Coordinates of C-alpha atoms in Angstrom, one line a residue:
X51 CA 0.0 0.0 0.0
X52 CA 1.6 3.6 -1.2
X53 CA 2.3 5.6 2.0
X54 CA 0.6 9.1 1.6
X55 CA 3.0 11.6 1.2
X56 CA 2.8 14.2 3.8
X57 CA 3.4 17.0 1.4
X58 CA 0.4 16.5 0.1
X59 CA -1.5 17.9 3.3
X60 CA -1.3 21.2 1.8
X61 CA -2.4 20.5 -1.5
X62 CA -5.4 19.1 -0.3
X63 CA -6.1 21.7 2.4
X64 CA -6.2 24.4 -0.5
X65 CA -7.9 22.4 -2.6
X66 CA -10.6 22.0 -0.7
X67 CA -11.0 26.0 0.1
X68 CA -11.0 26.1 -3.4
X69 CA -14.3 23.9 -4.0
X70 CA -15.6 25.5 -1.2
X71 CA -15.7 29.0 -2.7
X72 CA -16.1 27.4 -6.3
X73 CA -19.6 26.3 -4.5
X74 CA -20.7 29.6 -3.1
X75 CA -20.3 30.6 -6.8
X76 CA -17.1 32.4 -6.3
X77 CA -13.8 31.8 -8.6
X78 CA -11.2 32.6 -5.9
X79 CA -8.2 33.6 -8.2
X80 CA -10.7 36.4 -9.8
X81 CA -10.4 38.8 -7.7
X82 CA -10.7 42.5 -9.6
X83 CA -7.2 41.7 -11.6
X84 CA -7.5 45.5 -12.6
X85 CA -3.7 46.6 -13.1
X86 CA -3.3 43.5 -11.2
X87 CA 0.2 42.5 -10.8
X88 CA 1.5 38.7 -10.3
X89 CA 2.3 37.6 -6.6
X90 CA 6.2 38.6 -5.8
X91 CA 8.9 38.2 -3.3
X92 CA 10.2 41.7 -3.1
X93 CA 13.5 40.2 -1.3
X94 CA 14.5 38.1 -4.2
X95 CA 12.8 39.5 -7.0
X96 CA 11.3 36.4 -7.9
X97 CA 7.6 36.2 -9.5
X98 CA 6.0 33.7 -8.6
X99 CA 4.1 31.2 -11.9
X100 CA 2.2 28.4 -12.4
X101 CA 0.7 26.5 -8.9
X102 CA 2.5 29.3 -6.8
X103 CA 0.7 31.7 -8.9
X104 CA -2.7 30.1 -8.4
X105 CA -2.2 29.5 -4.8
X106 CA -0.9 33.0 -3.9
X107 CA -3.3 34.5 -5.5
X108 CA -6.7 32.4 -4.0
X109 CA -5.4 32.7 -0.4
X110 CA -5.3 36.5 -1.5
X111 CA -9.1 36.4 -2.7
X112 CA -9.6 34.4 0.6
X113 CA -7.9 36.7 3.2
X114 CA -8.7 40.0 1.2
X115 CA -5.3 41.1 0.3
X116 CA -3.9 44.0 -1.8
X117 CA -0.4 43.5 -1.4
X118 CA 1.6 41.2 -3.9
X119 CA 4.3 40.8 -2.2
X120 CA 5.3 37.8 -0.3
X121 CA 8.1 36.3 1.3
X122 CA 9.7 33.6 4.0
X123 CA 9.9 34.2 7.6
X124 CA 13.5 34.1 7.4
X125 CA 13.8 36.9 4.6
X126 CA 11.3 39.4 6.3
X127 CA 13.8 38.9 9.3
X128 CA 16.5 39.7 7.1
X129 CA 14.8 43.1 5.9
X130 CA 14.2 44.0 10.0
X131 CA 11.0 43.3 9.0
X132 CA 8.8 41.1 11.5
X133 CA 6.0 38.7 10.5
X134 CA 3.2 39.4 13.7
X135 CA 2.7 37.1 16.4
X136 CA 0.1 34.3 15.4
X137 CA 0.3 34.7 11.3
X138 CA -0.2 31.6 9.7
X139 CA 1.7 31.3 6.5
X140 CA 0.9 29.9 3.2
X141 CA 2.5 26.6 1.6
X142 CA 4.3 27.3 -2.0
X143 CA 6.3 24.8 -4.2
X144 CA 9.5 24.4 -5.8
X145 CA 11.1 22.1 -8.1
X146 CA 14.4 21.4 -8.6
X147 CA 16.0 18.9 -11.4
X148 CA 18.6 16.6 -10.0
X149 CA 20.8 14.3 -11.4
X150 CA 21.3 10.6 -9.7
X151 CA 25.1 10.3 -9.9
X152 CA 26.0 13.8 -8.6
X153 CA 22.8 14.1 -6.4
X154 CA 22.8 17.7 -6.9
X155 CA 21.0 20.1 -9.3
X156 CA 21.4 19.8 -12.9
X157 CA 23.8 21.5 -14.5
X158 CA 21.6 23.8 -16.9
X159 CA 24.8 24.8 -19.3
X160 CA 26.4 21.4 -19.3
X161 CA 22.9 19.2 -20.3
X162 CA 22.2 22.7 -23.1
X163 CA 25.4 21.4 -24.3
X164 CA 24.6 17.5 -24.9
X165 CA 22.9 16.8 -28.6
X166 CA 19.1 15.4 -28.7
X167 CA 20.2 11.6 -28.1
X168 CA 22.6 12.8 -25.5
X169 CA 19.5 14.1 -23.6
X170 CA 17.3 11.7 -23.8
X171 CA 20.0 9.1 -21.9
X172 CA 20.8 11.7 -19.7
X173 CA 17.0 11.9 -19.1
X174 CA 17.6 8.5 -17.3
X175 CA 19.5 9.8 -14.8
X176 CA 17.3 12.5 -13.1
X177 CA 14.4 13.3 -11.2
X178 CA 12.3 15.9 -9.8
X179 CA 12.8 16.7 -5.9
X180 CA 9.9 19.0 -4.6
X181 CA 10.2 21.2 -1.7
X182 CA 7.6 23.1 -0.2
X183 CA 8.3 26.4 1.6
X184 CA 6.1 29.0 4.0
X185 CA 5.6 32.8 2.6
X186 CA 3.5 35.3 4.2
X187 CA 1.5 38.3 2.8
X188 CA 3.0 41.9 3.3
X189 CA -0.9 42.5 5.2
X190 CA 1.1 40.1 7.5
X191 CA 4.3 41.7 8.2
X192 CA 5.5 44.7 10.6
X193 CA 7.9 47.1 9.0
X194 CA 7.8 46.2 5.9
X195 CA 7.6 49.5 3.3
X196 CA 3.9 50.4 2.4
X197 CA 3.1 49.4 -1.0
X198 CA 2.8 52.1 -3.6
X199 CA -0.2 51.6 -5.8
X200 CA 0.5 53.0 -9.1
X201 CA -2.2 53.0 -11.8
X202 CA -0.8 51.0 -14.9
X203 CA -1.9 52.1 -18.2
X204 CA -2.6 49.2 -20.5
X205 CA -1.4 49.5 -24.1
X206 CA -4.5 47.9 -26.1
X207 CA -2.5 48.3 -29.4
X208 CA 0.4 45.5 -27.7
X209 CA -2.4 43.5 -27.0
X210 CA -3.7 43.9 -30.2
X211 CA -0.1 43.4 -31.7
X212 CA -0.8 40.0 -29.7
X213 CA -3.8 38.7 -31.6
X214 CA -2.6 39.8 -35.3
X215 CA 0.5 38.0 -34.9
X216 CA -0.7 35.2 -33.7
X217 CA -1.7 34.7 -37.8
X218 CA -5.4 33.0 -36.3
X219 CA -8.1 34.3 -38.3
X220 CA -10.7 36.0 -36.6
X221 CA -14.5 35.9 -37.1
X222 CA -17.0 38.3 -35.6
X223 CA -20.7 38.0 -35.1
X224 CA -23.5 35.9 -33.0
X225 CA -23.3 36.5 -29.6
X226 CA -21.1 33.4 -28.7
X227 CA -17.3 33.4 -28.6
X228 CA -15.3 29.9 -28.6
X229 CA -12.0 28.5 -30.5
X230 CA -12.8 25.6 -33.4
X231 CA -10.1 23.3 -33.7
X232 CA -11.2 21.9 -36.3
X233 CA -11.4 25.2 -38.1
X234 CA -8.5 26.9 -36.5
X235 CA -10.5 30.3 -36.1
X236 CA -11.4 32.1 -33.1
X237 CA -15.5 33.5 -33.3
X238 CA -16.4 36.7 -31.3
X239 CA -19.3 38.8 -30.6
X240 CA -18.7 42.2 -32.8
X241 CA -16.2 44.5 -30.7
X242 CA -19.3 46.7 -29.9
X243 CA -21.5 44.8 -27.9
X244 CA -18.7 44.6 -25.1
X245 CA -18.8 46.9 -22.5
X246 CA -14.8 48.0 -23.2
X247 CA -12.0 47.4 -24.6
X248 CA -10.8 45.5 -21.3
X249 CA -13.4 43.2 -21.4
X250 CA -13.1 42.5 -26.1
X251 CA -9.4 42.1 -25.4
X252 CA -9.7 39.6 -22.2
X253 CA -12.2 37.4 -23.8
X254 CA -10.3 37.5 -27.2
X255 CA -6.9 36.4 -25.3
X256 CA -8.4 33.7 -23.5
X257 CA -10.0 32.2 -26.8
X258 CA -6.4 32.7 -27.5
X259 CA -5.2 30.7 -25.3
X260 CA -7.7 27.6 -26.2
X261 CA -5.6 28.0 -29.8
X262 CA -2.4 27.2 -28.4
X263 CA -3.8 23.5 -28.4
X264 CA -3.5 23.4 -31.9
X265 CA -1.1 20.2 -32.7
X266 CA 1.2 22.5 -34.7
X267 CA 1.4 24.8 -31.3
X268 CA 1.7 23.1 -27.8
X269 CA -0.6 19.9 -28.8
X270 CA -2.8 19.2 -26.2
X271 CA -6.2 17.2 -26.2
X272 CA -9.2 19.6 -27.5
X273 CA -11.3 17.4 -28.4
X274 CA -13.7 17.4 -25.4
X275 CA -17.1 18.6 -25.4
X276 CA -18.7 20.9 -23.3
X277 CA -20.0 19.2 -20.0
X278 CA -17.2 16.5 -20.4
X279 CA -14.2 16.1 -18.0
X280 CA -11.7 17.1 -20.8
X281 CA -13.4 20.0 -21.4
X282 CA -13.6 21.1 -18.1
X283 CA -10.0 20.7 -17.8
X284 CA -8.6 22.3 -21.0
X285 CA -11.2 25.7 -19.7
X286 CA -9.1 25.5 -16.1
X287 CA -6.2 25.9 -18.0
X288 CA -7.2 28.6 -20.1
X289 CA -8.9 30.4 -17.5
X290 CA -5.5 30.3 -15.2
X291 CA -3.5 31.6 -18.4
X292 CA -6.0 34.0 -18.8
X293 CA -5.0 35.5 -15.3
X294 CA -1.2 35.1 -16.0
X295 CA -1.9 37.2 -19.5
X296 CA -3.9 39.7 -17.4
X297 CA -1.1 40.0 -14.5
X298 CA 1.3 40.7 -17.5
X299 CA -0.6 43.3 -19.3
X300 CA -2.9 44.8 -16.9
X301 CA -6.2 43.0 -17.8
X302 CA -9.1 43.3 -15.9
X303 CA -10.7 39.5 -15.6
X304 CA -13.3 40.2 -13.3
X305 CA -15.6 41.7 -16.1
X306 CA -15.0 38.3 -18.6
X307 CA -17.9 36.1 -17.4
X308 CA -18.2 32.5 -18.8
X309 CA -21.0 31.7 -20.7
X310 CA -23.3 28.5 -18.7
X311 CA -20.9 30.1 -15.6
X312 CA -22.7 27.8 -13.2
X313 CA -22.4 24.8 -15.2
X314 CA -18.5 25.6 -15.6
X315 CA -17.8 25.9 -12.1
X316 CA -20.2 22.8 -11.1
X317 CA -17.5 21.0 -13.5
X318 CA -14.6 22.3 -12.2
X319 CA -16.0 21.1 -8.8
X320 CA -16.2 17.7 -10.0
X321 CA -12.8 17.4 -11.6
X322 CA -11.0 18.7 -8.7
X323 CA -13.2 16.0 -6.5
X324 CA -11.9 13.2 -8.7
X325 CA -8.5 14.9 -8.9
X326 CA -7.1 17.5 -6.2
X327 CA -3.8 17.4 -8.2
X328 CA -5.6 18.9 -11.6
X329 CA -5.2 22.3 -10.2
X330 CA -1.9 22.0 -9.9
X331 CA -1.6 20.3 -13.0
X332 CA -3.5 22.9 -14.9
X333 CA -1.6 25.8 -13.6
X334 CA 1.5 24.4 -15.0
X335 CA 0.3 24.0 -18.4
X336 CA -1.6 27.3 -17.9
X337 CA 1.8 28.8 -17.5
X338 CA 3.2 27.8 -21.0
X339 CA 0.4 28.5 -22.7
X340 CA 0.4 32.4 -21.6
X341 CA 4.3 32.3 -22.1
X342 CA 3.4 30.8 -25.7
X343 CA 0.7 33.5 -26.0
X344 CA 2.9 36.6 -25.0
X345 CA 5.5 35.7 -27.0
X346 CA 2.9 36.6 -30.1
X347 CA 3.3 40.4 -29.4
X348 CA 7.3 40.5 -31.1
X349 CA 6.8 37.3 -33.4
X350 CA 5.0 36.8 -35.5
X351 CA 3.6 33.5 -36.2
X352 CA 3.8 31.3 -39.2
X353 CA 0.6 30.4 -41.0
X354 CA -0.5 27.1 -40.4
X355 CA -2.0 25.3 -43.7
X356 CA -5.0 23.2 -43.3
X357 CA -4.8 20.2 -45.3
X358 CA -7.0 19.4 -48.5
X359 CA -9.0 16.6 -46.7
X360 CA -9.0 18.7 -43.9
X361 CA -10.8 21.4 -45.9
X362 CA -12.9 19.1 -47.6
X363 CA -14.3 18.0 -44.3
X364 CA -14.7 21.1 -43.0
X365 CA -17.4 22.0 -46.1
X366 CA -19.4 19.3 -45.7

């Protein structure tokens, strides 16, 4: 019988805050992401992605923060900074490569070095070690400088830069707004009926992000229908890329509401039930697909060609 790894604990305790506030039909990492910026550690500089994002962010939803700024016990100390008497911190991960025979951390230059063949026997010899440490909130800590909230001004023609390069064709009209695989288009409502430009450009960037599945992009499985597990899951991840995008360019979420919302939420109840781990497994895809997406607004993309039987298909 597998022993139950104690790390876990903290996974499952979030989780379950998570479905909790999912169920009072709330999504807990939508807070008001108006010039939003991602969680940091103002000590280190570090921002925080992926899980750590997700996390950071929820227990900030839950505990009504407005500072982004986190950091360890230890490096508050360091800073003559004190966390207050009775604080309980919040659980982040972090994963580091290492290799069998030195059992320390991959060397990064030496394995960019080995060929394609090289790698994949290299590949053999490592594995992922995953260590968990405590941050708390600025809202949590004595002494620490107040945080100056500047507005930021959010440059629609970048975004826009975004979604022409990304070489997707575009259709507007009905009052629906999805991504067809099968077609490779994105459809949207006509730019007027939404309230602003914040809420067109966050609903066209999420859309986005349900592109990025594409085969000849980062190939993952779109072929779920709505009210179907798969579907549920591919919509977590494009709804946690779709707050990473916002964090980056300033995006208001909180006005982009899913169509069925109820339904969507009732799903994303049941997969984390069946799976606690998805989250976490969402957010890391969720994290290359806004990566992929960003990179869009200084490259631009190559065409893809739909085949002849592909097209065929399509028209009947």
């Amino acid at each position: 019988m597998e022993k139950k790894d104690k790390n876990n604990a903290h996974r499952e305790e979030f989780v379950e805050k998570v479905i909790e506030s999912l169920e009072k039909g709330k999504i807990p990492w939508e807070k008001d992401w108006e010039n939003s910026l991602a969680p940091m550690n103002p000590v280190t500089g570090t921002i925080y992605k992926g899980s750590n994002n997700v996390v950071l962010n929820s227990v900030s939803c839950f505990k009504d923060y407005e500072d982004h700024r986190w950091m360890t016990y230890k490096q508050a100390q360091e800073k003559n900074w004190q966390v207050r008497e009775g604080e309980k911190g919040t659980k982040i991960e972090y994963f580091s490569i290492i290799d069998k025979k030195t059992n320390k951390p991959l060397n990064k230059e030496m394995y960019n070095k080995l060929s394609q063949n090289e790698k994949l026997e290299y590949d053999k010899n490592l594995y992922y070690l995953r260590k968990t440490y405590t941050v708390f909130n600025g809202q949590q800590i004595d002494g620490i400088p107040e945080l100056k909230k500047e507005k930021r001004e959010i440059d629609y023609n970048k975004i826009n830069d975004i979604l022409v390069n990304s070489n997707i064709e575009i259709k507007y009209g009905g009052d629906r707004a999805f991504y067809s695989p099968e077609k490779d288009i994105i459809a949207l409502p006509p730019k007027e009926v939404f309230k602003n430009e914040n809420s067109f450009y966050g609903t066209a960037l999420h859309e986005l992000a349900h592109s990025t599945g594409h085969p000849q992009r980062l190939n993952r499985d779109l072929s779920g229908r709505f009210g179907t597990e798969s579907y549920a899951k591919e919509e977590l991840k494009a709804e946690f890329a779709s707050v990473f995008i916002g964090q980056e360019k300033g995006l208001n979420y909180n006005e982009r509401h899913l169509e069925n919302s109820n339904a969507y939420l009732q799903s994303w109840i049941n997969v984390l039930k069946n799976d606690p781990n998805e989250i976490f497994t969402a957010s890391k895809e969720a994290d290359k697909i806004s990566t992929h997406v960003l990179k869009y607004e200084k490259e631009k993309q190559p065409k893809i060609e739909k085949s002849l039987k592909k097209e065929l298909e399509i028209s009947l």
